[in-house]
Amino acid sequence: MAVGRSVPPAPATADGAPAADLSTRDRVTQLLLERRAATAAQLGDALGLSPAAIRRHLDAMLADGDVVAREQTVRGHRGRGRPAKVFLLTDAARSRCGTHHYDNMATAALRWIARTGGSQAVEKFAAEQVAALEARCQAALADAGDDPMARAEALAAALTAEGYAASASTIASGGQLCQHHCPVAHVAAEFPQLCEAETTVISRLVGTHVQRLATIAHGDGVCTTHIPGPPPAQSGTTVTTVRTDR
């Protein structure tokens, strides 16, 4: 047996977890703060970790009560097999990151507005909050044309620049605008007027009526807005006039 200096163990945290593991968990936490919800595959890809490695970290975070797992919401046709699970930070984990304090303060402020001014005051506040966002997105859509889906794609890019991690896709019945992150999800869970004001803005920006199918604030993994496509073209008919006065 070779004799030499012993290799010191990897540094550990106060609870005995290796420091390298803590660093990775911090990165997972940061990603979930930014995205709000993500699958194991999405987290692994973003962090450059193998499926087994990311699973090990998520299992540890589940055991510690830092994350919860939910079945991913899938709209429309779904293939065979169980839907992928999405992972979300628990309120306890969010509070340790310092974000919960601001959520709680914003919620308390809206409760005061509701008590003193009623629901209409909350609606007015929500509309004013999204007005600046609408103005910025409107500028980004200046060259998008009139087609609702083209505008939805431009809007998705603008919302992504605002931190919403948005995407637009075409489906059989029209299109969908998906937002994978919501900065006010915790507050909107109690005050859905924030979501309603945002939906109204989306409708104005894409230039057509839209329908909200899911919201992060309601517990879904993604905010999903349906954009109806144009009505099916009707087959042309030819009207023939036959004279009968001969």
JSON list of C-alpha atoms in Angstrom, two decimals:
[
{"chain": "A", "resi": 1, "resn": "MET", "atom": "CA", "xyz": [0.00, 0.00, 0.00]},
{"chain": "A", "resi": 2, "resn": "ALA", "atom": "CA", "xyz": [1.39, 3.40, -0.92]},
{"chain": "A", "resi": 3, "resn": "VAL", "atom": "CA", "xyz": [2.07, 5.69, 1.98]},
{"chain": "A", "resi": 4, "resn": "GLY", "atom": "CA", "xyz": [1.60, 9.43, 1.60]},
{"chain": "A", "resi": 5, "resn": "ARG", "atom": "CA", "xyz": [-0.51, 12.33, 2.60]},
{"chain": "A", "resi": 6, "resn": "SER", "atom": "CA", "xyz": [-4.12, 11.47, 3.26]},
{"chain": "A", "resi": 7, "resn": "VAL", "atom": "CA", "xyz": [-6.68, 13.19, 1.09]},
{"chain": "A", "resi": 8, "resn": "PRO", "atom": "CA", "xyz": [-8.80, 15.53, 3.20]},
{"chain": "A", "resi": 9, "resn": "PRO", "atom": "CA", "xyz": [-12.53, 14.97, 3.00]},
{"chain": "A", "resi": 10, "resn": "ALA", "atom": "CA", "xyz": [-14.62, 17.35, 0.97]},
{"chain": "A", "resi": 11, "resn": "PRO", "atom": "CA", "xyz": [-15.71, 20.37, 3.01]},
{"chain": "A", "resi": 12, "resn": "ALA", "atom": "CA", "xyz": [-19.15, 20.00, 4.49]},
{"chain": "A", "resi": 13, "resn": "THR", "atom": "CA", "xyz": [-21.88, 22.32, 5.65]},
{"chain": "A", "resi": 14, "resn": "ALA", "atom": "CA", "xyz": [-23.17, 22.54, 9.19]},
{"chain": "A", "resi": 15, "resn": "ASP", "atom": "CA", "xyz": [-25.70, 19.80, 8.51]},
{"chain": "A", "resi": 16, "resn": "GLY", "atom": "CA", "xyz": [-23.09, 17.48, 7.03]},
{"chain": "A", "resi": 17, "resn": "ALA", "atom": "CA", "xyz": [-23.96, 17.93, 3.35]},
{"chain": "A", "resi": 18, "resn": "PRO", "atom": "CA", "xyz": [-20.94, 18.20, 1.03]},
{"chain": "A", "resi": 19, "resn": "ALA", "atom": "CA", "xyz": [-20.29, 21.80, -0.06]},
{"chain": "A", "resi": 20, "resn": "ALA", "atom": "CA", "xyz": [-20.39, 20.79, -3.73]},
{"chain": "A", "resi": 21, "resn": "ASP", "atom": "CA", "xyz": [-23.88, 19.37, -3.22]},
{"chain": "A", "resi": 22, "resn": "LEU", "atom": "CA", "xyz": [-24.94, 22.59, -1.51]},
{"chain": "A", "resi": 23, "resn": "SER", "atom": "CA", "xyz": [-23.65, 24.62, -4.45]},
{"chain": "A", "resi": 24, "resn": "THR", "atom": "CA", "xyz": [-25.67, 22.51, -6.88]},
{"chain": "A", "resi": 25, "resn": "ARG", "atom": "CA", "xyz": [-28.76, 22.79, -4.69]},
{"chain": "A", "resi": 26, "resn": "ASP", "atom": "CA", "xyz": [-28.32, 26.55, -4.64]},
{"chain": "A", "resi": 27, "resn": "ARG", "atom": "CA", "xyz": [-28.25, 26.53, -8.44]},
{"chain": "A", "resi": 28, "resn": "VAL", "atom": "CA", "xyz": [-31.38, 24.35, -8.57]},
{"chain": "A", "resi": 29, "resn": "THR", "atom": "CA", "xyz": [-33.07, 26.74, -6.14]},
{"chain": "A", "resi": 30, "resn": "GLN", "atom": "CA", "xyz": [-32.09, 29.75, -8.24]},
{"chain": "A", "resi": 31, "resn": "LEU", "atom": "CA", "xyz": [-33.44, 28.13, -11.40]},
{"chain": "A", "resi": 32, "resn": "LEU", "atom": "CA", "xyz": [-36.75, 27.32, -9.72]},
{"chain": "A", "resi": 33, "resn": "LEU", "atom": "CA", "xyz": [-36.96, 30.89, -8.45]},
{"chain": "A", "resi": 34, "resn": "GLU", "atom": "CA", "xyz": [-36.51, 32.13, -12.01]},
{"chain": "A", "resi": 35, "resn": "ARG", "atom": "CA", "xyz": [-38.70, 29.57, -13.77]},
{"chain": "A", "resi": 36, "resn": "ARG", "atom": "CA", "xyz": [-41.12, 28.84, -10.94]},
{"chain": "A", "resi": 37, "resn": "ALA", "atom": "CA", "xyz": [-41.54, 25.24, -12.18]},
{"chain": "A", "resi": 38, "resn": "ALA", "atom": "CA", "xyz": [-39.38, 22.85, -14.18]},
{"chain": "A", "resi": 39, "resn": "THR", "atom": "CA", "xyz": [-39.03, 19.15, -14.91]},
{"chain": "A", "resi": 40, "resn": "ALA", "atom": "CA", "xyz": [-36.00, 17.14, -13.85]},
{"chain": "A", "resi": 41, "resn": "ALA", "atom": "CA", "xyz": [-34.89, 16.99, -17.49]},
{"chain": "A", "resi": 42, "resn": "GLN", "atom": "CA", "xyz": [-35.12, 20.77, -17.87]},
{"chain": "A", "resi": 43, "resn": "LEU", "atom": "CA", "xyz": [-33.12, 21.33, -14.69]},
{"chain": "A", "resi": 44, "resn": "GLY", "atom": "CA", "xyz": [-30.52, 18.75, -15.69]},
{"chain": "A", "resi": 45, "resn": "ASP", "atom": "CA", "xyz": [-30.08, 20.32, -19.13]},
{"chain": "A", "resi": 46, "resn": "ALA", "atom": "CA", "xyz": [-29.73, 23.81, -17.68]},
{"chain": "A", "resi": 47, "resn": "LEU", "atom": "CA", "xyz": [-27.15, 22.70, -15.11]},
{"chain": "A", "resi": 48, "resn": "GLY", "atom": "CA", "xyz": [-25.31, 20.18, -17.26]},
{"chain": "A", "resi": 49, "resn": "LEU", "atom": "CA", "xyz": [-26.14, 17.28, -14.93]},
{"chain": "A", "resi": 50, "resn": "SER", "atom": "CA", "xyz": [-27.01, 13.69, -15.77]},
{"chain": "A", "resi": 51, "resn": "PRO", "atom": "CA", "xyz": [-30.57, 12.46, -15.07]},
{"chain": "A", "resi": 52, "resn": "ALA", "atom": "CA", "xyz": [-29.27, 10.40, -12.13]},
{"chain": "A", "resi": 53, "resn": "ALA", "atom": "CA", "xyz": [-27.41, 13.36, -10.64]},
{"chain": "A", "resi": 54, "resn": "ILE", "atom": "CA", "xyz": [-30.30, 15.81, -10.85]},
{"chain": "A", "resi": 55, "resn": "ARG", "atom": "CA", "xyz": [-32.64, 13.15, -9.44]},
{"chain": "A", "resi": 56, "resn": "ARG", "atom": "CA", "xyz": [-30.35, 12.71, -6.44]},
{"chain": "A", "resi": 57, "resn": "HIS", "atom": "CA", "xyz": [-30.47, 16.43, -5.68]},
{"chain": "A", "resi": 58, "resn": "LEU", "atom": "CA", "xyz": [-34.24, 16.66, -6.20]},
{"chain": "A", "resi": 59, "resn": "ASP", "atom": "CA", "xyz": [-34.85, 13.63, -3.98]},
{"chain": "A", "resi": 60, "resn": "ALA", "atom": "CA", "xyz": [-32.81, 15.28, -1.22]},
{"chain": "A", "resi": 61, "resn": "MET", "atom": "CA", "xyz": [-34.70, 18.55, -1.64]},
{"chain": "A", "resi": 62, "resn": "LEU", "atom": "CA", "xyz": [-38.02, 16.69, -1.55]},
{"chain": "A", "resi": 63, "resn": "ALA", "atom": "CA", "xyz": [-36.98, 14.96, 1.67]},
{"chain": "A", "resi": 64, "resn": "ASP", "atom": "CA", "xyz": [-35.96, 18.30, 3.21]},
{"chain": "A", "resi": 65, "resn": "GLY", "atom": "CA", "xyz": [-39.23, 19.95, 2.23]},
{"chain": "A", "resi": 66, "resn": "ASP", "atom": "CA", "xyz": [-37.59, 22.43, -0.15]},
{"chain": "A", "resi": 67, "resn": "VAL", "atom": "CA", "xyz": [-39.50, 21.36, -3.28]},
{"chain": "A", "resi": 68, "resn": "VAL", "atom": "CA", "xyz": [-42.77, 19.68, -4.17]},
{"chain": "A", "resi": 69, "resn": "ALA", "atom": "CA", "xyz": [-43.54, 17.63, -7.27]},
{"chain": "A", "resi": 70, "resn": "ARG", "atom": "CA", "xyz": [-46.70, 17.92, -9.34]},
{"chain": "A", "resi": 71, "resn": "GLU", "atom": "CA", "xyz": [-47.87, 16.31, -12.54]},
{"chain": "A", "resi": 72, "resn": "GLN", "atom": "CA", "xyz": [-47.26, 18.59, -15.50]},
{"chain": "A", "resi": 73, "resn": "THR", "atom": "CA", "xyz": [-50.42, 20.11, -16.95]},
{"chain": "A", "resi": 74, "resn": "VAL", "atom": "CA", "xyz": [-50.86, 19.02, -20.56]},
{"chain": "A", "resi": 75, "resn": "ARG", "atom": "CA", "xyz": [-53.56, 20.54, -22.73]},
{"chain": "A", "resi": 76, "resn": "GLY", "atom": "CA", "xyz": [-54.99, 18.66, -25.67]},
{"chain": "A", "resi": 77, "resn": "HIS", "atom": "CA", "xyz": [-53.80, 15.27, -26.88]},
{"chain": "A", "resi": 78, "resn": "ARG", "atom": "CA", "xyz": [-51.22, 13.53, -24.70]},
{"chain": "A", "resi": 79, "resn": "GLY", "atom": "CA", "xyz": [-49.08, 10.62, -25.73]},
{"chain": "A", "resi": 80, "resn": "ARG", "atom": "CA", "xyz": [-48.70, 7.36, -23.90]},
{"chain": "A", "resi": 81, "resn": "GLY", "atom": "CA", "xyz": [-47.05, 7.12, -20.53]},
{"chain": "A", "resi": 82, "resn": "ARG", "atom": "CA", "xyz": [-47.31, 9.16, -17.37]},
{"chain": "A", "resi": 83, "resn": "PRO", "atom": "CA", "xyz": [-46.91, 12.93, -17.70]},
{"chain": "A", "resi": 84, "resn": "ALA", "atom": "CA", "xyz": [-43.60, 14.37, -16.55]},
{"chain": "A", "resi": 85, "resn": "LYS", "atom": "CA", "xyz": [-43.51, 15.86, -13.06]},
{"chain": "A", "resi": 86, "resn": "VAL", "atom": "CA", "xyz": [-42.63, 19.48, -12.50]},
{"chain": "A", "resi": 87, "resn": "PHE", "atom": "CA", "xyz": [-40.81, 20.65, -9.38]},
{"chain": "A", "resi": 88, "resn": "LEU", "atom": "CA", "xyz": [-41.62, 23.85, -7.51]},
{"chain": "A", "resi": 89, "resn": "LEU", "atom": "CA", "xyz": [-40.06, 25.50, -4.48]},
{"chain": "A", "resi": 90, "resn": "THR", "atom": "CA", "xyz": [-42.08, 25.32, -1.28]},
{"chain": "A", "resi": 91, "resn": "ASP", "atom": "CA", "xyz": [-43.06, 28.49, 0.55]},
{"chain": "A", "resi": 92, "resn": "ALA", "atom": "CA", "xyz": [-40.48, 27.64, 3.21]},
{"chain": "A", "resi": 93, "resn": "ALA", "atom": "CA", "xyz": [-37.69, 27.47, 0.63]},
{"chain": "A", "resi": 94, "resn": "ARG", "atom": "CA", "xyz": [-38.83, 30.70, -1.01]},
{"chain": "A", "resi": 95, "resn": "SER", "atom": "CA", "xyz": [-38.89, 32.49, 2.33]},
{"chain": "A", "resi": 96, "resn": "ARG", "atom": "CA", "xyz": [-35.28, 31.51, 2.99]},
{"chain": "A", "resi": 97, "resn": "CYS", "atom": "CA", "xyz": [-34.35, 33.13, -0.33]},
{"chain": "A", "resi": 98, "resn": "GLY", "atom": "CA", "xyz": [-35.80, 36.43, 0.81]},
{"chain": "A", "resi": 99, "resn": "THR", "atom": "CA", "xyz": [-38.44, 36.68, -1.92]},
{"chain": "A", "resi": 100, "resn": "HIS", "atom": "CA", "xyz": [-41.35, 35.78, 0.33]},
{"chain": "A", "resi": 101, "resn": "HIS", "atom": "CA", "xyz": [-40.95, 38.98, 2.34]},
{"chain": "A", "resi": 102, "resn": "TYR", "atom": "CA", "xyz": [-41.74, 41.11, -0.71]},
{"chain": "A", "resi": 103, "resn": "ASP", "atom": "CA", "xyz": [-44.61, 38.82, -1.72]},
{"chain": "A", "resi": 104, "resn": "ASN", "atom": "CA", "xyz": [-46.13, 39.15, 1.74]},
{"chain": "A", "resi": 105, "resn": "MET", "atom": "CA", "xyz": [-45.70, 42.92, 1.73]},
{"chain": "A", "resi": 106, "resn": "ALA", "atom": "CA", "xyz": [-47.37, 43.22, -1.70]},
{"chain": "A", "resi": 107, "resn": "THR", "atom": "CA", "xyz": [-50.21, 40.95, -0.58]},
{"chain": "A", "resi": 108, "resn": "ALA", "atom": "CA", "xyz": [-50.72, 43.04, 2.56]},
{"chain": "A", "resi": 109, "resn": "ALA", "atom": "CA", "xyz": [-50.83, 46.22, 0.47]},
{"chain": "A", "resi": 110, "resn": "LEU", "atom": "CA", "xyz": [-53.48, 44.76, -1.83]},
{"chain": "A", "resi": 111, "resn": "ARG", "atom": "CA", "xyz": [-55.53, 43.61, 1.16]},
{"chain": "A", "resi": 112, "resn": "TRP", "atom": "CA", "xyz": [-55.49, 47.19, 2.42]},
{"chain": "A", "resi": 113, "resn": "ILE", "atom": "CA", "xyz": [-56.57, 48.47, -1.02]},
{"chain": "A", "resi": 114, "resn": "ALA", "atom": "CA", "xyz": [-59.40, 45.91, -1.07]},
{"chain": "A", "resi": 115, "resn": "ARG", "atom": "CA", "xyz": [-60.55, 46.90, 2.43]},
{"chain": "A", "resi": 116, "resn": "THR", "atom": "CA", "xyz": [-60.50, 50.63, 1.78]},
{"chain": "A", "resi": 117, "resn": "GLY", "atom": "CA", "xyz": [-61.51, 50.82, -1.88]},
{"chain": "A", "resi": 118, "resn": "GLY", "atom": "CA", "xyz": [-63.22, 47.53, -2.66]},
{"chain": "A", "resi": 119, "resn": "SER", "atom": "CA", "xyz": [-62.66, 45.14, -5.54]},
{"chain": "A", "resi": 120, "resn": "GLN", "atom": "CA", "xyz": [-62.85, 47.93, -8.14]},
{"chain": "A", "resi": 121, "resn": "ALA", "atom": "CA", "xyz": [-59.84, 49.61, -6.54]},
{"chain": "A", "resi": 122, "resn": "VAL", "atom": "CA", "xyz": [-57.89, 46.34, -6.79]},
{"chain": "A", "resi": 123, "resn": "GLU", "atom": "CA", "xyz": [-58.86, 46.03, -10.46]},
{"chain": "A", "resi": 124, "resn": "LYS", "atom": "CA", "xyz": [-57.74, 49.61, -11.14]},
{"chain": "A", "resi": 125, "resn": "PHE", "atom": "CA", "xyz": [-54.43, 48.98, -9.36]},
{"chain": "A", "resi": 126, "resn": "ALA", "atom": "CA", "xyz": [-53.87, 45.80, -11.39]},
{"chain": "A", "resi": 127, "resn": "ALA", "atom": "CA", "xyz": [-54.62, 47.61, -14.66]},
{"chain": "A", "resi": 128, "resn": "GLU", "atom": "CA", "xyz": [-52.15, 50.37, -13.81]},
{"chain": "A", "resi": 129, "resn": "GLN", "atom": "CA", "xyz": [-49.48, 47.82, -12.90]},
{"chain": "A", "resi": 130, "resn": "VAL", "atom": "CA", "xyz": [-49.60, 46.17, -16.33]},
{"chain": "A", "resi": 131, "resn": "ALA", "atom": "CA", "xyz": [-49.93, 49.45, -18.25]},
{"chain": "A", "resi": 132, "resn": "ALA", "atom": "CA", "xyz": [-46.17, 50.05, -18.33]},
{"chain": "A", "resi": 133, "resn": "LEU", "atom": "CA", "xyz": [-45.56, 46.45, -19.42]},
{"chain": "A", "resi": 134, "resn": "GLU", "atom": "CA", "xyz": [-48.13, 46.88, -22.20]},
{"chain": "A", "resi": 135, "resn": "ALA", "atom": "CA", "xyz": [-46.41, 50.03, -23.45]},
{"chain": "A", "resi": 136, "resn": "ARG", "atom": "CA", "xyz": [-43.01, 48.33, -23.60]},
{"chain": "A", "resi": 137, "resn": "CYS", "atom": "CA", "xyz": [-44.41, 45.26, -25.37]},
{"chain": "A", "resi": 138, "resn": "GLN", "atom": "CA", "xyz": [-46.41, 47.42, -27.77]},
{"chain": "A", "resi": 139, "resn": "ALA", "atom": "CA", "xyz": [-43.18, 49.03, -28.93]},
{"chain": "A", "resi": 140, "resn": "ALA", "atom": "CA", "xyz": [-41.65, 45.59, -29.49]},
{"chain": "A", "resi": 141, "resn": "LEU", "atom": "CA", "xyz": [-44.65, 44.57, -31.64]},
{"chain": "A", "resi": 142, "resn": "ALA", "atom": "CA", "xyz": [-44.45, 47.61, -33.92]},
{"chain": "A", "resi": 143, "resn": "ASP", "atom": "CA", "xyz": [-43.28, 45.55, -36.92]},
{"chain": "A", "resi": 144, "resn": "ALA", "atom": "CA", "xyz": [-45.23, 42.35, -36.15]},
{"chain": "A", "resi": 145, "resn": "GLY", "atom": "CA", "xyz": [-48.09, 43.01, -38.57]},
{"chain": "A", "resi": 146, "resn": "ASP", "atom": "CA", "xyz": [-51.75, 42.18, -37.97]},
{"chain": "A", "resi": 147, "resn": "ASP", "atom": "CA", "xyz": [-51.71, 38.37, -37.84]},
{"chain": "A", "resi": 148, "resn": "PRO", "atom": "CA", "xyz": [-52.51, 37.34, -34.24]},
{"chain": "A", "resi": 149, "resn": "MET", "atom": "CA", "xyz": [-50.03, 34.45, -34.20]},
{"chain": "A", "resi": 150, "resn": "ALA", "atom": "CA", "xyz": [-47.23, 36.58, -35.61]},
{"chain": "A", "resi": 151, "resn": "ARG", "atom": "CA", "xyz": [-47.99, 39.12, -32.92]},
{"chain": "A", "resi": 152, "resn": "ALA", "atom": "CA", "xyz": [-48.10, 36.36, -30.29]},
{"chain": "A", "resi": 153, "resn": "GLU", "atom": "CA", "xyz": [-44.61, 35.22, -31.29]},
{"chain": "A", "resi": 154, "resn": "ALA", "atom": "CA", "xyz": [-43.30, 38.78, -31.07]},
{"chain": "A", "resi": 155, "resn": "LEU", "atom": "CA", "xyz": [-45.08, 39.19, -27.73]},
{"chain": "A", "resi": 156, "resn": "ALA", "atom": "CA", "xyz": [-43.48, 36.00, -26.41]},
{"chain": "A", "resi": 157, "resn": "ALA", "atom": "CA", "xyz": [-40.05, 37.41, -27.22]},
{"chain": "A", "resi": 158, "resn": "ALA", "atom": "CA", "xyz": [-40.93, 40.70, -25.53]},
{"chain": "A", "resi": 159, "resn": "LEU", "atom": "CA", "xyz": [-42.26, 38.94, -22.42]},
{"chain": "A", "resi": 160, "resn": "THR", "atom": "CA", "xyz": [-39.15, 36.76, -22.25]},
{"chain": "A", "resi": 161, "resn": "ALA", "atom": "CA", "xyz": [-37.04, 39.93, -22.23]},
{"chain": "A", "resi": 162, "resn": "GLU", "atom": "CA", "xyz": [-39.20, 41.06, -19.29]},
{"chain": "A", "resi": 163, "resn": "GLY", "atom": "CA", "xyz": [-38.41, 37.83, -17.40]},
{"chain": "A", "resi": 164, "resn": "TYR", "atom": "CA", "xyz": [-41.55, 35.80, -18.12]},
{"chain": "A", "resi": 165, "resn": "ALA", "atom": "CA", "xyz": [-39.79, 32.99, -20.05]},
{"chain": "A", "resi": 166, "resn": "ALA", "atom": "CA", "xyz": [-42.58, 32.99, -22.64]},
{"chain": "A", "resi": 167, "resn": "SER", "atom": "CA", "xyz": [-43.12, 31.00, -25.82]},
{"chain": "A", "resi": 168, "resn": "ALA", "atom": "CA", "xyz": [-45.75, 30.87, -28.56]},
{"chain": "A", "resi": 169, "resn": "SER", "atom": "CA", "xyz": [-46.83, 27.83, -30.55]},
{"chain": "A", "resi": 170, "resn": "THR", "atom": "CA", "xyz": [-49.38, 27.02, -33.24]},
{"chain": "A", "resi": 171, "resn": "ILE", "atom": "CA", "xyz": [-51.99, 24.33, -32.56]},
{"chain": "A", "resi": 172, "resn": "ALA", "atom": "CA", "xyz": [-54.94, 22.99, -34.54]},
{"chain": "A", "resi": 173, "resn": "SER", "atom": "CA", "xyz": [-57.42, 25.45, -33.04]},
{"chain": "A", "resi": 174, "resn": "GLY", "atom": "CA", "xyz": [-55.17, 28.50, -33.25]},
{"chain": "A", "resi": 175, "resn": "GLY", "atom": "CA", "xyz": [-52.21, 29.15, -31.00]},
{"chain": "A", "resi": 176, "resn": "GLN", "atom": "CA", "xyz": [-51.00, 29.25, -27.42]},
{"chain": "A", "resi": 177, "resn": "LEU", "atom": "CA", "xyz": [-48.93, 31.75, -25.51]},
{"chain": "A", "resi": 178, "resn": "CYS", "atom": "CA", "xyz": [-47.16, 30.12, -22.56]},
{"chain": "A", "resi": 179, "resn": "GLN", "atom": "CA", "xyz": [-45.43, 31.94, -19.71]},
{"chain": "A", "resi": 180, "resn": "HIS", "atom": "CA", "xyz": [-43.16, 29.68, -17.69]},
{"chain": "A", "resi": 181, "resn": "HIS", "atom": "CA", "xyz": [-42.44, 32.25, -14.99]},
{"chain": "A", "resi": 182, "resn": "CYS", "atom": "CA", "xyz": [-44.68, 34.68, -13.13]},
{"chain": "A", "resi": 183, "resn": "PRO", "atom": "CA", "xyz": [-43.09, 37.31, -10.86]},
{"chain": "A", "resi": 184, "resn": "VAL", "atom": "CA", "xyz": [-46.36, 37.89, -8.99]},
{"chain": "A", "resi": 185, "resn": "ALA", "atom": "CA", "xyz": [-47.67, 34.32, -8.74]},
{"chain": "A", "resi": 186, "resn": "HIS", "atom": "CA", "xyz": [-47.78, 34.27, -4.94]},
{"chain": "A", "resi": 187, "resn": "VAL", "atom": "CA", "xyz": [-49.73, 37.54, -4.80]},
{"chain": "A", "resi": 188, "resn": "ALA", "atom": "CA", "xyz": [-52.01, 36.66, -7.73]},
{"chain": "A", "resi": 189, "resn": "ALA", "atom": "CA", "xyz": [-53.04, 33.46, -5.95]},
{"chain": "A", "resi": 190, "resn": "GLU", "atom": "CA", "xyz": [-55.07, 35.68, -3.62]},
{"chain": "A", "resi": 191, "resn": "PHE", "atom": "CA", "xyz": [-55.77, 38.49, -6.09]},
{"chain": "A", "resi": 192, "resn": "PRO", "atom": "CA", "xyz": [-56.63, 37.00, -9.51]},
{"chain": "A", "resi": 193, "resn": "GLN", "atom": "CA", "xyz": [-57.34, 40.53, -10.74]},
{"chain": "A", "resi": 194, "resn": "LEU", "atom": "CA", "xyz": [-53.62, 40.67, -11.58]},
{"chain": "A", "resi": 195, "resn": "CYS", "atom": "CA", "xyz": [-54.02, 37.72, -13.95]},
{"chain": "A", "resi": 196, "resn": "GLU", "atom": "CA", "xyz": [-57.21, 39.17, -15.42]},
{"chain": "A", "resi": 197, "resn": "ALA", "atom": "CA", "xyz": [-55.52, 42.51, -16.15]},
{"chain": "A", "resi": 198, "resn": "GLU", "atom": "CA", "xyz": [-52.62, 40.71, -17.81]},
{"chain": "A", "resi": 199, "resn": "THR", "atom": "CA", "xyz": [-55.01, 38.64, -19.95]},
{"chain": "A", "resi": 200, "resn": "THR", "atom": "CA", "xyz": [-56.74, 41.83, -21.11]},
{"chain": "A", "resi": 201, "resn": "VAL", "atom": "CA", "xyz": [-53.37, 43.27, -22.12]},
{"chain": "A", "resi": 202, "resn": "ILE", "atom": "CA", "xyz": [-52.46, 40.09, -24.03]},
{"chain": "A", "resi": 203, "resn": "SER", "atom": "CA", "xyz": [-55.77, 40.31, -25.91]},
{"chain": "A", "resi": 204, "resn": "ARG", "atom": "CA", "xyz": [-55.12, 43.91, -26.91]},
{"chain": "A", "resi": 205, "resn": "LEU", "atom": "CA", "xyz": [-51.54, 43.21, -27.95]},
{"chain": "A", "resi": 206, "resn": "VAL", "atom": "CA", "xyz": [-52.30, 40.20, -30.17]},
{"chain": "A", "resi": 207, "resn": "GLY", "atom": "CA", "xyz": [-55.38, 41.90, -31.58]},
{"chain": "A", "resi": 208, "resn": "THR", "atom": "CA", "xyz": [-58.03, 39.27, -30.87]},
{"chain": "A", "resi": 209, "resn": "HIS", "atom": "CA", "xyz": [-60.06, 37.70, -28.09]},
{"chain": "A", "resi": 210, "resn": "VAL", "atom": "CA", "xyz": [-58.02, 35.26, -25.98]},
{"chain": "A", "resi": 211, "resn": "GLN", "atom": "CA", "xyz": [-58.83, 32.75, -23.26]},
{"chain": "A", "resi": 212, "resn": "ARG", "atom": "CA", "xyz": [-56.73, 31.92, -20.23]},
{"chain": "A", "resi": 213, "resn": "LEU", "atom": "CA", "xyz": [-56.55, 28.13, -19.80]},
{"chain": "A", "resi": 214, "resn": "ALA", "atom": "CA", "xyz": [-54.14, 27.89, -16.88]},
{"chain": "A", "resi": 215, "resn": "THR", "atom": "CA", "xyz": [-52.20, 30.10, -14.48]},
{"chain": "A", "resi": 216, "resn": "ILE", "atom": "CA", "xyz": [-49.20, 29.53, -12.27]},
{"chain": "A", "resi": 217, "resn": "ALA", "atom": "CA", "xyz": [-51.04, 31.40, -9.51]},
{"chain": "A", "resi": 218, "resn": "HIS", "atom": "CA", "xyz": [-53.79, 28.76, -9.63]},
{"chain": "A", "resi": 219, "resn": "GLY", "atom": "CA", "xyz": [-51.26, 25.96, -9.21]},
{"chain": "A", "resi": 220, "resn": "ASP", "atom": "CA", "xyz": [-50.57, 25.10, -12.85]},
{"chain": "A", "resi": 221, "resn": "GLY", "atom": "CA", "xyz": [-47.00, 24.72, -14.03]},
{"chain": "A", "resi": 222, "resn": "VAL", "atom": "CA", "xyz": [-47.36, 27.30, -16.81]},
{"chain": "A", "resi": 223, "resn": "CYS", "atom": "CA", "xyz": [-49.61, 30.27, -17.58]},
{"chain": "A", "resi": 224, "resn": "THR", "atom": "CA", "xyz": [-51.34, 29.25, -20.81]},
{"chain": "A", "resi": 225, "resn": "THR", "atom": "CA", "xyz": [-53.38, 31.59, -23.00]},
{"chain": "A", "resi": 226, "resn": "HIS", "atom": "CA", "xyz": [-55.35, 30.27, -25.98]},
{"chain": "A", "resi": 227, "resn": "ILE", "atom": "CA", "xyz": [-55.40, 32.40, -29.12]},
{"chain": "A", "resi": 228, "resn": "PRO", "atom": "CA", "xyz": [-58.25, 31.29, -31.40]},
{"chain": "A", "resi": 229, "resn": "GLY", "atom": "CA", "xyz": [-57.47, 30.84, -35.05]},
{"chain": "A", "resi": 230, "resn": "PRO", "atom": "CA", "xyz": [-59.52, 32.26, -37.92]},
{"chain": "A", "resi": 231, "resn": "PRO", "atom": "CA", "xyz": [-62.87, 30.56, -38.61]},
{"chain": "A", "resi": 232, "resn": "PRO", "atom": "CA", "xyz": [-62.68, 27.78, -41.20]},
{"chain": "A", "resi": 233, "resn": "ALA", "atom": "CA", "xyz": [-63.16, 29.03, -44.72]},
{"chain": "A", "resi": 234, "resn": "GLN", "atom": "CA", "xyz": [-66.61, 28.22, -46.07]},
{"chain": "A", "resi": 235, "resn": "SER", "atom": "CA", "xyz": [-66.78, 26.53, -49.43]},
{"chain": "A", "resi": 236, "resn": "GLY", "atom": "CA", "xyz": [-67.95, 28.95, -52.12]},
{"chain": "A", "resi": 237, "resn": "THR", "atom": "CA", "xyz": [-71.39, 28.53, -53.63]},
{"chain": "A", "resi": 238, "resn": "THR", "atom": "CA", "xyz": [-72.48, 29.52, -57.07]},
{"chain": "A", "resi": 239, "resn": "VAL", "atom": "CA", "xyz": [-75.95, 30.95, -57.50]},
{"chain": "A", "resi": 240, "resn": "THR", "atom": "CA", "xyz": [-77.48, 30.43, -60.92]},
{"chain": "A", "resi": 241, "resn": "THR", "atom": "CA", "xyz": [-80.48, 32.47, -61.97]},
{"chain": "A", "resi": 242, "resn": "VAL", "atom": "CA", "xyz": [-82.82, 30.78, -64.39]},
{"chain": "A", "resi": 243, "resn": "ARG", "atom": "CA", "xyz": [-85.22, 32.96, -66.34]},
{"chain": "A", "resi": 244, "resn": "THR", "atom": "CA", "xyz": [-88.74, 31.62, -66.57]},
{"chain": "A", "resi": 245, "resn": "ASP", "atom": "CA", "xyz": [-90.40, 34.46, -68.46]},
{"chain": "A", "resi": 246, "resn": "ARG", "atom": "CA", "xyz": [-89.60, 33.17, -71.93]}
]
